[in-house]
Amino acid sequence: MILDQIHELILRFIENTDQPIFLTGKAGSGKTTFLHHIRANVSKSMAVVAPTAIAAINAGGVTLHSFFQIPFGPLLPSNQEKAFTTTSIKQINQEKAKLLKCLDLLIIDEISMVRADILDYIHSVLCQVRGSNRPFGGVQLLMIGDPYQLPPVYQNDWPVLSSFYEGPYFFNSRIFKQSPFLTFELDKVYRQNNPAFIEILNSIRSGNVSTDLLAVLNTRYSATLNADQVKDHITLSTHNKLVSDINQMRLEELEGEAHIFKAVITGDFPREAYPAEEELVLKEGAHVMFIKNDTSGKKQYYNGRSGRIARIEQGRIWITFLDDGSEFIVNPEIWHNVKYSLSETEGKINESNTGSFTQFPLRLSWAITIHKSQGLSFEKAVIDVNSAFAHGQTYVALSRCRSLEGLILKDPVRQQNIICDPLIVRFMKKALDEKPDMDFLDKVITETDKQQLIDLFDFSLISQSFKLFQSILIENVLSESKATNANKTLNQEVIQVANKFVKQDLSILLADPSYATIWQSEVILNRLRKAAAYFLAKVTLLRQIVHEMYADQSLDELSLDIYPVVNHLLVALDEKITAFTHLPVASSFKNILDAVKQVVLTYQPVSHNSAQKTQPKEVEITNPVLYEQLISWRKEIALQRDVPEYTILSDSVLREISKKLPRSLSQLSQIKNFGQLKATDFGSELIRMIGSFLGENELFF
């Protein structure tokens, strides 16, 4: 693919920021081609999804509903906002949660057919799984499509959804209105090259076609049209039954034997995603079109190229192309059903083929529905839009044609046949007002770093998870003191301090224009190192308390609902611990994100069975980070005094100190085998170490 300046700029935004992007363009402007270029060349972990099975197969991705396990029916925003429950956590299994946590880029193709409530639901799921309140949980969203083309299916659910949304389109979603989406338009049309025809299409697209332009278009209508004039044309119509009747009637009119070609289907390939007929019935003389681009690299045919069956012999098909009269032997093509999985070693999202569909890439094409024609191009077509009933149908049908001369109208096109929703016209006008450039890219790169950094101090997911975790344990025997300690640590020493730090300290520093790059500002880095030390200690302590809260319960007393919740909470805590561990030595946020992904990959979930099989350890270390610090301190003191380490303090005493965390000399002297003498000798130093571990300093207070 030859890239222009717009393509290059979009790629830079994708590679260097996590800004949500809406990529649009007129019919035939190369949106799908660019999508495939992004898939092949962008280094981010990505997934490609689409609203329908056929669109997903064509884009090389999966359906939105299968990827996000979206329930059918209207998805009310009020329900999504209260969606943090045991049921919602269990809905996303452990493996899918890992995949979503490691996702960098989500591409939604054919966005015009995605409903507003579905986009809000995707945002809600990603925020919940990834523990972030940022748009789509911090995943970069690339939406590709033309709102002037086919709309979403919403009519049955609209009586309910209309109470929540101004319109059914993706841009009516709450998250779209709240997020700083960047809009890019591919404005060069490759399908047509006649300026007059392009002007007609553009005016129909936006719903403001003039009487003069409509008159030019209607010169393609002939009241005396006969069968010979349209024998090489494909008919585009609005309704399935009309299309089916035309194709069946024309096939039966042909003399000769009917040949049946059965598709070869392997593995998992859902019937609703079949890209071609499972049983393709053809006769010599049948009018057909290709439904897939030539994958051999020879470009001998493309999706939408038309021809006529010249002959069929011994299972082989010869076709004569209608555009140049050349003959070609058709070979079967293979479509793959893609599934996304996470590489346990690299932390990358891999595509795997779970099934295949092999069939000749042909379809009877005396007629085709306008809906199925989206994305196709035709040299010659009969357009029937007299019964157009939905936004964009007339534009989609007419824009399939490469030239005005190759187009024949079954009936004159009238103003009432051109349906264009004013909501879309207003949205597109506003969306295209601002055009991002290279200067804006630099600002967004800096802003992305800032937002990712602030996100590090967002503990909303941990807070929600802990509340749910505690509510389940309350139904069982729950240690009140541990619950009190956990609540105090989380709410007072983590969340309140984090909010204060971000609002009163970090945000002010980041707003200073003299700090152009976070990772080159020693002032900011020093504050981050101190903050990392504080929160690392607090979150490590919190994780230990959480572990003890559920580990202290009898297995028979615990509800099985606890395990998805405790895993959700523990992995979120592990992610924060890892992030704060790597923050002081990171040179970019990518270093931190890569480390967090490894934690997600290697986390071993607890379960009822694993808890039963777990044998008690000989020695359980509470607060192992502090314990290791005490071991190192003891070794250093022993070397200074030239005495054995055990004479300073025994292992058992160090374990008790790391467990009980004494805050005064009096508390320290009460630890068994410690005594007043050692408290006098080592007490002040040990109290200082414990205070440092717990983050007790004047940094945030």
PDB file of N, CA and C in Angstrom, residues 455-511:
ATOM      1  N   ASP A 455      -2.967   7.529  35.948  1.00  0.00           N
ATOM      2  CA  ASP A 455      -3.697   6.264  36.024  1.00  0.00           C
ATOM      3  C   ASP A 455      -3.045   5.301  37.015  1.00  0.00           C
ATOM      4  N   LEU A 456      -1.742   5.398  37.169  1.00  0.00           N
ATOM      5  CA  LEU A 456      -1.014   4.520  38.082  1.00  0.00           C
ATOM      6  C   LEU A 456      -1.482   4.713  39.523  1.00  0.00           C
ATOM      7  N   PHE A 457      -1.962   5.912  39.841  1.00  0.00           N
ATOM      8  CA  PHE A 457      -2.398   6.215  41.206  1.00  0.00           C
ATOM      9  C   PHE A 457      -3.916   6.144  41.346  1.00  0.00           C
ATOM     10  N   ASP A 458      -4.557   5.487  40.398  1.00  0.00           N
ATOM     11  CA  ASP A 458      -6.005   5.259  40.441  1.00  0.00           C
ATOM     12  C   ASP A 458      -6.258   3.892  41.068  1.00  0.00           C
ATOM     13  N   PHE A 459      -6.909   3.887  42.216  1.00  0.00           N
ATOM     14  CA  PHE A 459      -7.163   2.640  42.946  1.00  0.00           C
ATOM     15  C   PHE A 459      -8.649   2.288  42.954  1.00  0.00           C
ATOM     16  N   SER A 460      -9.402   2.816  41.982  1.00  0.00           N
ATOM     17  CA  SER A 460     -10.849   2.600  41.981  1.00  0.00           C
ATOM     18  C   SER A 460     -11.208   1.130  41.812  1.00  0.00           C
ATOM     19  N   LEU A 461     -10.503   0.423  40.924  1.00  0.00           N
ATOM     20  CA  LEU A 461     -10.799  -1.001  40.741  1.00  0.00           C
ATOM     21  C   LEU A 461     -10.511  -1.775  42.017  1.00  0.00           C
ATOM     22  N   ILE A 462      -9.397  -1.504  42.657  1.00  0.00           N
ATOM     23  CA  ILE A 462      -9.053  -2.198  43.898  1.00  0.00           C
ATOM     24  C   ILE A 462     -10.095  -1.900  44.967  1.00  0.00           C
ATOM     25  N   SER A 463     -10.551  -0.661  45.029  1.00  0.00           N
ATOM     26  CA  SER A 463     -11.573  -0.294  46.010  1.00  0.00           C
ATOM     27  C   SER A 463     -12.868  -1.058  45.775  1.00  0.00           C
ATOM     28  N   GLN A 464     -13.318  -1.104  44.520  1.00  0.00           N
ATOM     29  CA  GLN A 464     -14.555  -1.821  44.201  1.00  0.00           C
ATOM     30  C   GLN A 464     -14.401  -3.318  44.459  1.00  0.00           C
ATOM     31  N   SER A 465     -13.258  -3.860  44.065  1.00  0.00           N
ATOM     32  CA  SER A 465     -13.018  -5.289  44.274  1.00  0.00           C
ATOM     33  C   SER A 465     -13.005  -5.628  45.757  1.00  0.00           C
ATOM     34  N   PHE A 466     -12.364  -4.771  46.551  1.00  0.00           N
ATOM     35  CA  PHE A 466     -12.271  -5.054  47.985  1.00  0.00           C
ATOM     36  C   PHE A 466     -13.641  -5.002  48.650  1.00  0.00           C
ATOM     37  N   LYS A 467     -14.476  -4.033  48.271  1.00  0.00           N
ATOM     38  CA  LYS A 467     -15.823  -3.953  48.846  1.00  0.00           C
ATOM     39  C   LYS A 467     -16.612  -5.222  48.551  1.00  0.00           C
ATOM     40  N   LEU A 468     -16.508  -5.698  47.323  1.00  0.00           N
ATOM     41  CA  LEU A 468     -17.216  -6.925  46.947  1.00  0.00           C
ATOM     42  C   LEU A 468     -16.639  -8.123  47.687  1.00  0.00           C
ATOM     43  N   PHE A 469     -15.323  -8.186  47.759  1.00  0.00           N
ATOM     44  CA  PHE A 469     -14.628  -9.256  48.481  1.00  0.00           C
ATOM     45  C   PHE A 469     -15.055  -9.284  49.946  1.00  0.00           C
ATOM     46  N   GLN A 470     -15.095  -8.126  50.579  1.00  0.00           N
ATOM     47  CA  GLN A 470     -15.450  -8.047  51.992  1.00  0.00           C
ATOM     48  C   GLN A 470     -16.914  -8.410  52.212  1.00  0.00           C
ATOM     49  N   SER A 471     -17.789  -7.995  51.282  1.00  0.00           N
ATOM     50  CA  SER A 471     -19.215  -8.291  51.451  1.00  0.00           C
ATOM     51  C   SER A 471     -19.486  -9.786  51.419  1.00  0.00           C
ATOM     52  N   ILE A 472     -18.690 -10.529  50.634  1.00  0.00           N
ATOM     53  CA  ILE A 472     -18.862 -11.987  50.586  1.00  0.00           C
ATOM     54  C   ILE A 472     -18.321 -12.625  51.856  1.00  0.00           C
ATOM     55  N   LEU A 473     -17.186 -12.135  52.338  1.00  0.00           N
ATOM     56  CA  LEU A 473     -16.600 -12.716  53.548  1.00  0.00           C
ATOM     57  C   LEU A 473     -17.444 -12.440  54.783  1.00  0.00           C
ATOM     58  N   ILE A 474     -18.163 -11.319  54.796  1.00  0.00           N
ATOM     59  CA  ILE A 474     -18.999 -10.987  55.952  1.00  0.00           C
ATOM     60  C   ILE A 474     -20.036 -12.068  56.195  1.00  0.00           C
ATOM     61  N   GLU A 475     -20.462 -12.733  55.106  1.00  0.00           N
ATOM     62  CA  GLU A 475     -21.439 -13.804  55.246  1.00  0.00           C
ATOM     63  C   GLU A 475     -20.843 -15.006  55.962  1.00  0.00           C
ATOM     64  N   ASN A 476     -19.521 -15.068  56.033  1.00  0.00           N
ATOM     65  CA  ASN A 476     -18.823 -16.152  56.714  1.00  0.00           C
ATOM     66  C   ASN A 476     -18.188 -15.604  58.000  1.00  0.00           C
ATOM     67  N   VAL A 477     -17.303 -16.362  58.592  1.00  0.00           N
ATOM     68  CA  VAL A 477     -16.608 -15.909  59.793  1.00  0.00           C
ATOM     69  C   VAL A 477     -15.491 -14.969  59.355  1.00  0.00           C
ATOM     70  N   LEU A 478     -15.615 -13.702  59.675  1.00  0.00           N
ATOM     71  CA  LEU A 478     -14.648 -12.705  59.223  1.00  0.00           C
ATOM     72  C   LEU A 478     -13.950 -12.070  60.412  1.00  0.00           C
ATOM     73  N   SER A 479     -12.640 -12.031  60.347  1.00  0.00           N
ATOM     74  CA  SER A 479     -11.858 -11.392  61.405  1.00  0.00           C
ATOM     75  C   SER A 479     -12.086  -9.888  61.347  1.00  0.00           C
ATOM     76  N   GLU A 480     -12.732  -9.347  62.365  1.00  0.00           N
ATOM     77  CA  GLU A 480     -13.079  -7.931  62.374  1.00  0.00           C
ATOM     78  C   GLU A 480     -11.841  -7.040  62.392  1.00  0.00           C
ATOM     79  N   SER A 481     -10.816  -7.448  63.126  1.00  0.00           N
ATOM     80  CA  SER A 481      -9.615  -6.618  63.231  1.00  0.00           C
ATOM     81  C   SER A 481      -8.898  -6.518  61.886  1.00  0.00           C
ATOM     82  N   LYS A 482      -8.831  -7.633  61.166  1.00  0.00           N
ATOM     83  CA  LYS A 482      -8.168  -7.607  59.863  1.00  0.00           C
ATOM     84  C   LYS A 482      -8.967  -6.781  58.857  1.00  0.00           C
ATOM     85  N   ALA A 483     -10.288  -6.881  58.938  1.00  0.00           N
ATOM     86  CA  ALA A 483     -11.122  -6.076  58.048  1.00  0.00           C
ATOM     87  C   ALA A 483     -10.932  -4.592  58.337  1.00  0.00           C
ATOM     88  N   THR A 484     -10.840  -4.250  59.622  1.00  0.00           N
ATOM     89  CA  THR A 484     -10.615  -2.854  60.014  1.00  0.00           C
ATOM     90  C   THR A 484      -9.264  -2.359  59.514  1.00  0.00           C
ATOM     91  N   ASN A 485      -8.235  -3.193  59.687  1.00  0.00           N
ATOM     92  CA  ASN A 485      -6.896  -2.825  59.218  1.00  0.00           C
ATOM     93  C   ASN A 485      -6.869  -2.634  57.704  1.00  0.00           C
ATOM     94  N   ALA A 486      -7.538  -3.539  57.000  1.00  0.00           N
ATOM     95  CA  ALA A 486      -7.554  -3.458  55.540  1.00  0.00           C
ATOM     96  C   ALA A 486      -8.264  -2.195  55.069  1.00  0.00           C
ATOM     97  N   ASN A 487      -9.416  -1.894  55.682  1.00  0.00           N
ATOM     98  CA  ASN A 487     -10.161  -0.690  55.303  1.00  0.00           C
ATOM     99  C   ASN A 487      -9.356   0.577  55.591  1.00  0.00           C
ATOM    100  N   LYS A 488      -8.695   0.590  56.738  1.00  0.00           N
ATOM    101  CA  LYS A 488      -7.877   1.758  57.098  1.00  0.00           C
ATOM    102  C   LYS A 488      -6.728   1.927  56.105  1.00  0.00           C
ATOM    103  N   THR A 489      -6.051   0.826  55.820  1.00  0.00           N
ATOM    104  CA  THR A 489      -4.925   0.896  54.887  1.00  0.00           C
ATOM    105  C   THR A 489      -5.385   1.350  53.508  1.00  0.00           C
ATOM    106  N   LEU A 490      -6.469   0.752  53.018  1.00  0.00           N
ATOM    107  CA  LEU A 490      -6.926   1.057  51.664  1.00  0.00           C
ATOM    108  C   LEU A 490      -7.482   2.471  51.556  1.00  0.00           C
ATOM    109  N   ASN A 491      -8.407   2.815  52.429  1.00  0.00           N
ATOM    110  CA  ASN A 491      -9.116   4.086  52.279  1.00  0.00           C
ATOM    111  C   ASN A 491      -8.309   5.291  52.756  1.00  0.00           C
ATOM    112  N   GLN A 492      -7.703   5.177  53.928  1.00  0.00           N
ATOM    113  CA  GLN A 492      -7.007   6.330  54.501  1.00  0.00           C
ATOM    114  C   GLN A 492      -5.564   6.452  54.020  1.00  0.00           C
ATOM    115  N   GLU A 493      -4.874   5.321  53.923  1.00  0.00           N
ATOM    116  CA  GLU A 493      -3.436   5.369  53.656  1.00  0.00           C
ATOM    117  C   GLU A 493      -3.087   5.169  52.181  1.00  0.00           C
ATOM    118  N   VAL A 494      -4.061   4.702  51.394  1.00  0.00           N
ATOM    119  CA  VAL A 494      -3.800   4.532  49.960  1.00  0.00           C
ATOM    120  C   VAL A 494      -4.652   5.493  49.133  1.00  0.00           C
ATOM    121  N   ILE A 495      -5.966   5.320  49.152  1.00  0.00           N
ATOM    122  CA  ILE A 495      -6.835   6.094  48.260  1.00  0.00           C
ATOM    123  C   ILE A 495      -6.794   7.583  48.580  1.00  0.00           C
ATOM    124  N   GLN A 496      -6.975   7.941  49.859  1.00  0.00           N
ATOM    125  CA  GLN A 496      -6.974   9.360  50.216  1.00  0.00           C
ATOM    126  C   GLN A 496      -5.624  10.015  49.916  1.00  0.00           C
ATOM    127  N   VAL A 497      -4.558   9.304  50.230  1.00  0.00           N
ATOM    128  CA  VAL A 497      -3.224   9.851  49.980  1.00  0.00           C
ATOM    129  C   VAL A 497      -2.968   9.970  48.476  1.00  0.00           C
ATOM    130  N   ALA A 498      -3.395   8.954  47.711  1.00  0.00           N
ATOM    131  CA  ALA A 498      -3.202   8.987  46.256  1.00  0.00           C
ATOM    132  C   ALA A 498      -3.959  10.154  45.635  1.00  0.00           C
ATOM    133  N   ASN A 499      -5.210  10.352  46.065  1.00  0.00           N
ATOM    134  CA  ASN A 499      -6.000  11.463  45.528  1.00  0.00           C
ATOM    135  C   ASN A 499      -5.352  12.807  45.850  1.00  0.00           C
ATOM    136  N   LYS A 500      -4.856  12.923  47.078  1.00  0.00           N
ATOM    137  CA  LYS A 500      -4.204  14.166  47.494  1.00  0.00           C
ATOM    138  C   LYS A 500      -2.908  14.381  46.709  1.00  0.00           C
ATOM    139  N   PHE A 501      -2.161  13.314  46.529  1.00  0.00           N
ATOM    140  CA  PHE A 501      -0.893  13.408  45.801  1.00  0.00           C
ATOM    141  C   PHE A 501      -1.116  13.838  44.354  1.00  0.00           C
ATOM    142  N   VAL A 502      -2.104  13.223  43.699  1.00  0.00           N
ATOM    143  CA  VAL A 502      -2.382  13.557  42.299  1.00  0.00           C
ATOM    144  C   VAL A 502      -2.888  14.990  42.175  1.00  0.00           C
ATOM    145  N   LYS A 503      -3.803  15.372  43.061  1.00  0.00           N
ATOM    146  CA  LYS A 503      -4.438  16.686  42.947  1.00  0.00           C
ATOM    147  C   LYS A 503      -3.506  17.824  43.356  1.00  0.00           C
ATOM    148  N   GLN A 504      -2.797  17.661  44.469  1.00  0.00           N
ATOM    149  CA  GLN A 504      -2.033  18.768  45.037  1.00  0.00           C
ATOM    150  C   GLN A 504      -0.557  18.763  44.648  1.00  0.00           C
ATOM    151  N   ASP A 505      -0.095  17.649  44.128  1.00  0.00           N
ATOM    152  CA  ASP A 505       1.340  17.552  43.870  1.00  0.00           C
ATOM    153  C   ASP A 505       1.614  17.213  42.406  1.00  0.00           C
ATOM    154  N   LEU A 506       1.202  16.010  42.005  1.00  0.00           N
ATOM    155  CA  LEU A 506       1.552  15.521  40.679  1.00  0.00           C
ATOM    156  C   LEU A 506       0.947  16.374  39.569  1.00  0.00           C
ATOM    157  N   SER A 507      -0.339  16.707  39.678  1.00  0.00           N
ATOM    158  CA  SER A 507      -0.996  17.479  38.617  1.00  0.00           C
ATOM    159  C   SER A 507      -0.350  18.842  38.431  1.00  0.00           C
ATOM    160  N   ILE A 508       0.076  19.450  39.538  1.00  0.00           N
ATOM    161  CA  ILE A 508       0.728  20.760  39.453  1.00  0.00           C
ATOM    162  C   ILE A 508       2.074  20.636  38.746  1.00  0.00           C
ATOM    163  N   LEU A 509       2.826  19.598  39.099  1.00  0.00           N
ATOM    164  CA  LEU A 509       4.119  19.381  38.450  1.00  0.00           C
ATOM    165  C   LEU A 509       3.955  19.114  36.961  1.00  0.00           C
ATOM    166  N   LEU A 510       2.982  18.264  36.627  1.00  0.00           N
ATOM    167  CA  LEU A 510       2.792  17.893  35.225  1.00  0.00           C
ATOM    168  C   LEU A 510       2.273  19.057  34.390  1.00  0.00           C
ATOM    169  N   ALA A 511       1.613  20.012  35.044  1.00  0.00           N
ATOM    170  CA  ALA A 511       1.076  21.163  34.310  1.00  0.00           C
ATOM    171  C   ALA A 511       2.142  22.205  34.008  1.00  0.00           C
TER     172      ALA A 511
END
